Short mmCIF file of N, CA, C and O in Angstrom, two decimals:
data_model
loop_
_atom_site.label_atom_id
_atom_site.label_comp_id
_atom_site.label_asym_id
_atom_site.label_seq_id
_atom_site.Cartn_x
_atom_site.Cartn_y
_atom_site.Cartn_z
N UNK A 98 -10.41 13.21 -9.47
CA UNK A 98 -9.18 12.81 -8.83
C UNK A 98 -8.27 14.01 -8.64
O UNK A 98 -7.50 14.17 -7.69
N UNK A 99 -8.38 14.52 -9.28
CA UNK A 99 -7.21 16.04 -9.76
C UNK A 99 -8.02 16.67 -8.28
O UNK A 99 -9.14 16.32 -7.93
N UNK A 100 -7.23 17.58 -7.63
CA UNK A 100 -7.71 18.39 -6.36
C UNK A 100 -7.85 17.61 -4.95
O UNK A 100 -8.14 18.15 -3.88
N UNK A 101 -7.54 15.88 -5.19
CA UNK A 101 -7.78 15.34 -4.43
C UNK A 101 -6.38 15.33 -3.59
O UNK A 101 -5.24 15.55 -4.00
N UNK A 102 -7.07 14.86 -1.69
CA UNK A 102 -5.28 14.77 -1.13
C UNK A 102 -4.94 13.00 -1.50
O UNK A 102 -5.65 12.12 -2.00
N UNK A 103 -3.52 13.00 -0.99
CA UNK A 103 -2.88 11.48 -1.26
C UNK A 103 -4.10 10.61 -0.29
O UNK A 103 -4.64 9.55 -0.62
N UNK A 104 -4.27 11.19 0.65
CA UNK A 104 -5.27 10.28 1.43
C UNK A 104 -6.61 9.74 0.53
O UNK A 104 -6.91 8.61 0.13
N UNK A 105 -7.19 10.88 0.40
CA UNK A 105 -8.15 10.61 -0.30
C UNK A 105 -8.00 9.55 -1.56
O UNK A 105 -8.78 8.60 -1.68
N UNK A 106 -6.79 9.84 -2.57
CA UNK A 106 -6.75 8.94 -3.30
C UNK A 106 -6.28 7.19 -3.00
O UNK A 106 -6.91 6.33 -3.62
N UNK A 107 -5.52 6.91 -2.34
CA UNK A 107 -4.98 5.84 -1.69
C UNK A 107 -6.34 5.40 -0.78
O UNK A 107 -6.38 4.24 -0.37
N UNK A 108 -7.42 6.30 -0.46
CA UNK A 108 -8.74 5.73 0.17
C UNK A 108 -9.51 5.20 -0.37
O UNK A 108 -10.02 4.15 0.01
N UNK A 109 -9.87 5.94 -1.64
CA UNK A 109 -10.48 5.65 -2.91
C UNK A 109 -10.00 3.92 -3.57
O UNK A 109 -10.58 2.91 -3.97
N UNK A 110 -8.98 4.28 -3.41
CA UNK A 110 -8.31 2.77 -4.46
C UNK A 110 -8.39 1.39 -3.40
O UNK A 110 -8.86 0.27 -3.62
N UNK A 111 -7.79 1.90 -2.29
CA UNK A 111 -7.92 0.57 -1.44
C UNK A 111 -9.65 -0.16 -0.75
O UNK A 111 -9.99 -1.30 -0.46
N UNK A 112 -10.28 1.00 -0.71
CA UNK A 112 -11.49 0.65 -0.28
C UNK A 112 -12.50 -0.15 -1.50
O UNK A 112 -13.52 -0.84 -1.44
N UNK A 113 -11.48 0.42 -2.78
CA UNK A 113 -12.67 -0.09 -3.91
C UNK A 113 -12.14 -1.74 -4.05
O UNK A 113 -12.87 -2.72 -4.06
N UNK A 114 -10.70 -1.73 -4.15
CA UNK A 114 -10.08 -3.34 -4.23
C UNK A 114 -10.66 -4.14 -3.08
O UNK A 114 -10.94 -5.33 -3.27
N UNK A 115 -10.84 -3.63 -1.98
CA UNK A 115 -11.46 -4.64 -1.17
C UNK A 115 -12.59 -4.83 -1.06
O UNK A 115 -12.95 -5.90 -0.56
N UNK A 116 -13.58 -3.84 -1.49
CA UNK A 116 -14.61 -4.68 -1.76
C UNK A 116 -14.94 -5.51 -3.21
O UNK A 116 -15.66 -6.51 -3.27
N UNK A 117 -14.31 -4.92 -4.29
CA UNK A 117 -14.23 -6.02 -5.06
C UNK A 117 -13.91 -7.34 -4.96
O UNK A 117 -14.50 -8.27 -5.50
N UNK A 118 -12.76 -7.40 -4.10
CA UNK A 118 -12.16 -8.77 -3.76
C UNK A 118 -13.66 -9.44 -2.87
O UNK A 118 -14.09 -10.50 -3.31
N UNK A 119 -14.25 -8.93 -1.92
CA UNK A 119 -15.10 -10.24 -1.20
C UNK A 119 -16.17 -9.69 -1.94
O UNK A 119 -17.19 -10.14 -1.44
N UNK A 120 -16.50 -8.82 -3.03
CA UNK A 120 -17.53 -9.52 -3.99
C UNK A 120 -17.28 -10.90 -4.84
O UNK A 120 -18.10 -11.78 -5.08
N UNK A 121 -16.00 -10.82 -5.20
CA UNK A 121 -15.31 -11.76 -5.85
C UNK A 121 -16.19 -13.31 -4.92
O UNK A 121 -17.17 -14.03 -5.13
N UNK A 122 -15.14 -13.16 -3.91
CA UNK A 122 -15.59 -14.16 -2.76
C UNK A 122 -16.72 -14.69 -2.78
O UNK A 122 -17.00 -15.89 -2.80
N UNK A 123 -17.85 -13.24 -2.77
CA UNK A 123 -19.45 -13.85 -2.64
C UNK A 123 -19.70 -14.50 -3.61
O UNK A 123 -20.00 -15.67 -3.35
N UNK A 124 -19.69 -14.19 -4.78
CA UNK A 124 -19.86 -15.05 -6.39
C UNK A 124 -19.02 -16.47 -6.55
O UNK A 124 -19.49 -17.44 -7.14
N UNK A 125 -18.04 -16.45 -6.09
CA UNK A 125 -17.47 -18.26 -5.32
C UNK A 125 -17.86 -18.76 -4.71
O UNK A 125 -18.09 -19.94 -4.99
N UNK A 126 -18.27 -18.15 -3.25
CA UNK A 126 -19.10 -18.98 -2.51
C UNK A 126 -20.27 -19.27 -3.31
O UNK A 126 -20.17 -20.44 -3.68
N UNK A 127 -21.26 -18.78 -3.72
CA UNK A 127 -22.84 -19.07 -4.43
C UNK A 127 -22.37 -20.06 -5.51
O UNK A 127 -23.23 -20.62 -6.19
N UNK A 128 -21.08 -20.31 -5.73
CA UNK A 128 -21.22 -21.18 -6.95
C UNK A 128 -20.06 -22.77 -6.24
O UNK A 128 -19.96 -23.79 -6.92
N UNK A 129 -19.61 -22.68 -5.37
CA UNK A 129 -18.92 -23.83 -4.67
C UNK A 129 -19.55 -24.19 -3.62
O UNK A 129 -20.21 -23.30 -3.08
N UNK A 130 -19.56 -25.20 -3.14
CA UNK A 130 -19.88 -25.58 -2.12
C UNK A 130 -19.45 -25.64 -0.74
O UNK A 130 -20.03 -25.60 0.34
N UNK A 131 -17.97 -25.78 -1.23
CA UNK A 131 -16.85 -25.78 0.35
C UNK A 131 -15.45 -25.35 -0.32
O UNK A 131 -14.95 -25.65 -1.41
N UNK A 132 -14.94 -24.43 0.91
CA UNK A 132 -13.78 -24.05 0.78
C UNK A 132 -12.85 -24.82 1.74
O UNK A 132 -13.19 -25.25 2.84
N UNK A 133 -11.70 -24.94 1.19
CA UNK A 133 -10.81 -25.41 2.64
C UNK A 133 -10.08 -24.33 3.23
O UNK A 133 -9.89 -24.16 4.44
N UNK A 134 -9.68 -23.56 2.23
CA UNK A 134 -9.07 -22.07 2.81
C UNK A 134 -9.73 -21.09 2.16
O UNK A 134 -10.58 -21.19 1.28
N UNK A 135 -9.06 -19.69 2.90
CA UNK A 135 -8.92 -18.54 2.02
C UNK A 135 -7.53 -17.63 2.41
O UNK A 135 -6.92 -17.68 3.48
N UNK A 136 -7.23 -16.85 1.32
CA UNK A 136 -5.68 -16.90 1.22
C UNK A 136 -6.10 -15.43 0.40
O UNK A 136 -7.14 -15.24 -0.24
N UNK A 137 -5.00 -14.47 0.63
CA UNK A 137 -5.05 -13.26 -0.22
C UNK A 137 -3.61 -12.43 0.13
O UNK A 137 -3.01 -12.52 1.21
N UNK A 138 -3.26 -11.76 -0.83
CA UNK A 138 -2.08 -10.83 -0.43
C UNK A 138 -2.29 -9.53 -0.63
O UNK A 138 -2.76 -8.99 -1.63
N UNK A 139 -1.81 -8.91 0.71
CA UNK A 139 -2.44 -7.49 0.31
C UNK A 139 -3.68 -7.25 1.07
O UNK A 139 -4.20 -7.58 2.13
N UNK A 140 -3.86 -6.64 0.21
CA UNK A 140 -5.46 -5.85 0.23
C UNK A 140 -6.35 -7.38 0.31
O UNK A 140 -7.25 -7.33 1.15
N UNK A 141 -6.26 -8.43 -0.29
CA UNK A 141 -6.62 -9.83 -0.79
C UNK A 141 -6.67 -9.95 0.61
O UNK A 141 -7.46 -9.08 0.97
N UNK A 142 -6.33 -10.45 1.43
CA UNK A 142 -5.42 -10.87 3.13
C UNK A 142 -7.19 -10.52 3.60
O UNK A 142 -8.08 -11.34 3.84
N UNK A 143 -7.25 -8.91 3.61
CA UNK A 143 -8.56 -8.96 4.46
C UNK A 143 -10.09 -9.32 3.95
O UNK A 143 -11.15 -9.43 4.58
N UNK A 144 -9.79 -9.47 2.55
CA UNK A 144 -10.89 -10.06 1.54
C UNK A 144 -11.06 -11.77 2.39
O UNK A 144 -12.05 -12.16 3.01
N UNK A 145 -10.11 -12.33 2.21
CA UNK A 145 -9.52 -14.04 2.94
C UNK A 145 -10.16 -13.85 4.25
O UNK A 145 -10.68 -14.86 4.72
N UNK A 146 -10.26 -12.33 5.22
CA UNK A 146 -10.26 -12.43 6.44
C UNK A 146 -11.81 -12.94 6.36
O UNK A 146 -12.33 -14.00 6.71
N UNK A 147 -12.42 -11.57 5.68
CA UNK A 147 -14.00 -11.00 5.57
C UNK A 147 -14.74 -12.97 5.48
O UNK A 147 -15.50 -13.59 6.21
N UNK A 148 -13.85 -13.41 3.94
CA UNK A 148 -14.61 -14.88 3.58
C UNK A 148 -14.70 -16.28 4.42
O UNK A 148 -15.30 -17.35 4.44
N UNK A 149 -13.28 -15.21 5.37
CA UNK A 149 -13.45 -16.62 6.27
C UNK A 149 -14.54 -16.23 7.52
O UNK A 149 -15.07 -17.12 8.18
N UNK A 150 -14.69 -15.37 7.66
CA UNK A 150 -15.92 -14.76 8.47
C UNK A 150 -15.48 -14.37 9.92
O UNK A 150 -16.10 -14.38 10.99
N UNK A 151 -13.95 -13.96 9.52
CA UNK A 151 -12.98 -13.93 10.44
C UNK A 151 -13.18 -12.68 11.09
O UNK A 151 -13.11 -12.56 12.31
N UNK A 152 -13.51 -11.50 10.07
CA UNK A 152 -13.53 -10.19 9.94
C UNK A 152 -14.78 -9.82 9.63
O UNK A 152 -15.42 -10.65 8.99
N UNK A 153 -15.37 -8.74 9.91
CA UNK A 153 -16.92 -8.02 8.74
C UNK A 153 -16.67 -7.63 8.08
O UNK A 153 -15.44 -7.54 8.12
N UNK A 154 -17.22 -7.04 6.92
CA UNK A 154 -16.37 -5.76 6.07
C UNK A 154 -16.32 -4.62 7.12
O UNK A 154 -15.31 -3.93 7.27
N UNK A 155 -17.68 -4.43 7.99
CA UNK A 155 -17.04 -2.93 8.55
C UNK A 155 -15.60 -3.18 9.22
O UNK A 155 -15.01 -2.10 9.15
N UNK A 156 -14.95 -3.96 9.71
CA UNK A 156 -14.01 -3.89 10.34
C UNK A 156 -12.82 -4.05 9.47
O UNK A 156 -11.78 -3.63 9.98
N UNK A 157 -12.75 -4.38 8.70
CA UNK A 157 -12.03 -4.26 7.38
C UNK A 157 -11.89 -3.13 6.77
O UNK A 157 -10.80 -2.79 6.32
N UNK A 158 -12.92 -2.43 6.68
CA UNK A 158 -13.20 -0.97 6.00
C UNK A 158 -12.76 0.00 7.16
O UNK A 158 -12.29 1.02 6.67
N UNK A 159 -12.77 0.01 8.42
CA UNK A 159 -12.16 0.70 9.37
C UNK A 159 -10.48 0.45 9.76
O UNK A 159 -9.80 1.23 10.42
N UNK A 160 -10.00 -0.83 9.19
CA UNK A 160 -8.67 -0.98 9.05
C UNK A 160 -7.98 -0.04 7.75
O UNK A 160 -7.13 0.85 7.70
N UNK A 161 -8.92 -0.84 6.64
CA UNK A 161 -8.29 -0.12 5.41
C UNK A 161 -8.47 1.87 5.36
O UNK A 161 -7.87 2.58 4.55
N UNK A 162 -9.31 2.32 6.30
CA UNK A 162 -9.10 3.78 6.78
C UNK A 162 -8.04 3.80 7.04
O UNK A 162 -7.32 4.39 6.24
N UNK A 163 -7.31 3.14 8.34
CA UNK A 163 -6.60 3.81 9.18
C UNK A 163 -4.94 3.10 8.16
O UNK A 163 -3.81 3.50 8.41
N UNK A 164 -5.28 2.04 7.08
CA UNK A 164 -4.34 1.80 6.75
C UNK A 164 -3.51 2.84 5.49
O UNK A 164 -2.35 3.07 5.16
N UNK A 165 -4.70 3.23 5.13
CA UNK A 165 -4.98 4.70 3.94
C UNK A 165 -4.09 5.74 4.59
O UNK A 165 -3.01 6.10 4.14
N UNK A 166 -4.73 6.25 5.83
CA UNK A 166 -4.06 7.31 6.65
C UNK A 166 -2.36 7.14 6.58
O UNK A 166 -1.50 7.99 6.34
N UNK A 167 -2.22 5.47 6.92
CA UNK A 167 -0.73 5.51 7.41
C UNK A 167 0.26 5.49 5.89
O UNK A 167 1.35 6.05 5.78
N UNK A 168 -0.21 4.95 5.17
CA UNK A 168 0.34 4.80 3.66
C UNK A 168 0.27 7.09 3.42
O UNK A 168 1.21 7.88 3.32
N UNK A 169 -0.86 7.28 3.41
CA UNK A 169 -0.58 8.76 2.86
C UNK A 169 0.23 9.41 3.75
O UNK A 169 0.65 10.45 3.24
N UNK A 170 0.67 9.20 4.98
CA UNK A 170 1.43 9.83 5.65
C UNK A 170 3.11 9.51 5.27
O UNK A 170 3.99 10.37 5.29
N UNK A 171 3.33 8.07 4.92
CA UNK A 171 4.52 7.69 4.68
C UNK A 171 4.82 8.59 2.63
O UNK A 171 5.66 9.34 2.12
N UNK A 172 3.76 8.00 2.26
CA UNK A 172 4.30 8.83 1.12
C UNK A 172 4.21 10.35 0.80
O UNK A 172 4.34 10.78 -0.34
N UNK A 173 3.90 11.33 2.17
CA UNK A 173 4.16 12.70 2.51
C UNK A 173 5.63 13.10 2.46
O UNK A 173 6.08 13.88 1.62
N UNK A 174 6.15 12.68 3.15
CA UNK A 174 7.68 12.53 3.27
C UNK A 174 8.52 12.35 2.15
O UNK A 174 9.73 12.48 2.30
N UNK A 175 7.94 12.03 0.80
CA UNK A 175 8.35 11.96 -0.04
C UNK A 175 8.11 13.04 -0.76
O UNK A 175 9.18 13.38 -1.27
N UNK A 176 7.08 13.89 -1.13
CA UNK A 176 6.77 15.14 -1.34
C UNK A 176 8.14 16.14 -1.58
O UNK A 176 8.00 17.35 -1.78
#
């Protein structure tokens, strides 16, 4: 982590929460039968997207890039 830029780290963290979250998902689905929703906040939101089959992960994982980018740029300015 040490040597890393803000991007990189804020890439690292958000890419790992979201796929945890629709692993989460997959291990609910295999064990329920029916959902009526899915619901998440956050990072959760595109996990909800992925389960509702709204989203892929790649397209999720190409959001949470460009969402990485915009978060490390805003907390540059703070620097």
């Amino acid at each position: 982590i040490d040597g890393q830029s803000a991007f990189e780290k804020i890439w690292a963290a958000q890419v790992t929460v979201l796929i945890a979250n629709t692993a989460i998902g997959q291990v609910l689905s295999q064990r329920v039968s029916r959902f009526d929703a899915a619901i998440g906040h956050s990072l959760g939101e595109l996990a909800a997207l992925i389960f509702a089959k709204s989203w892929t992960l790649e397209t999720a994982i190409r959001f949470v890039h460009q969402r990485a980018h915009a978060v490390a740029k805003a907390v540059s300015q703070f620097d």
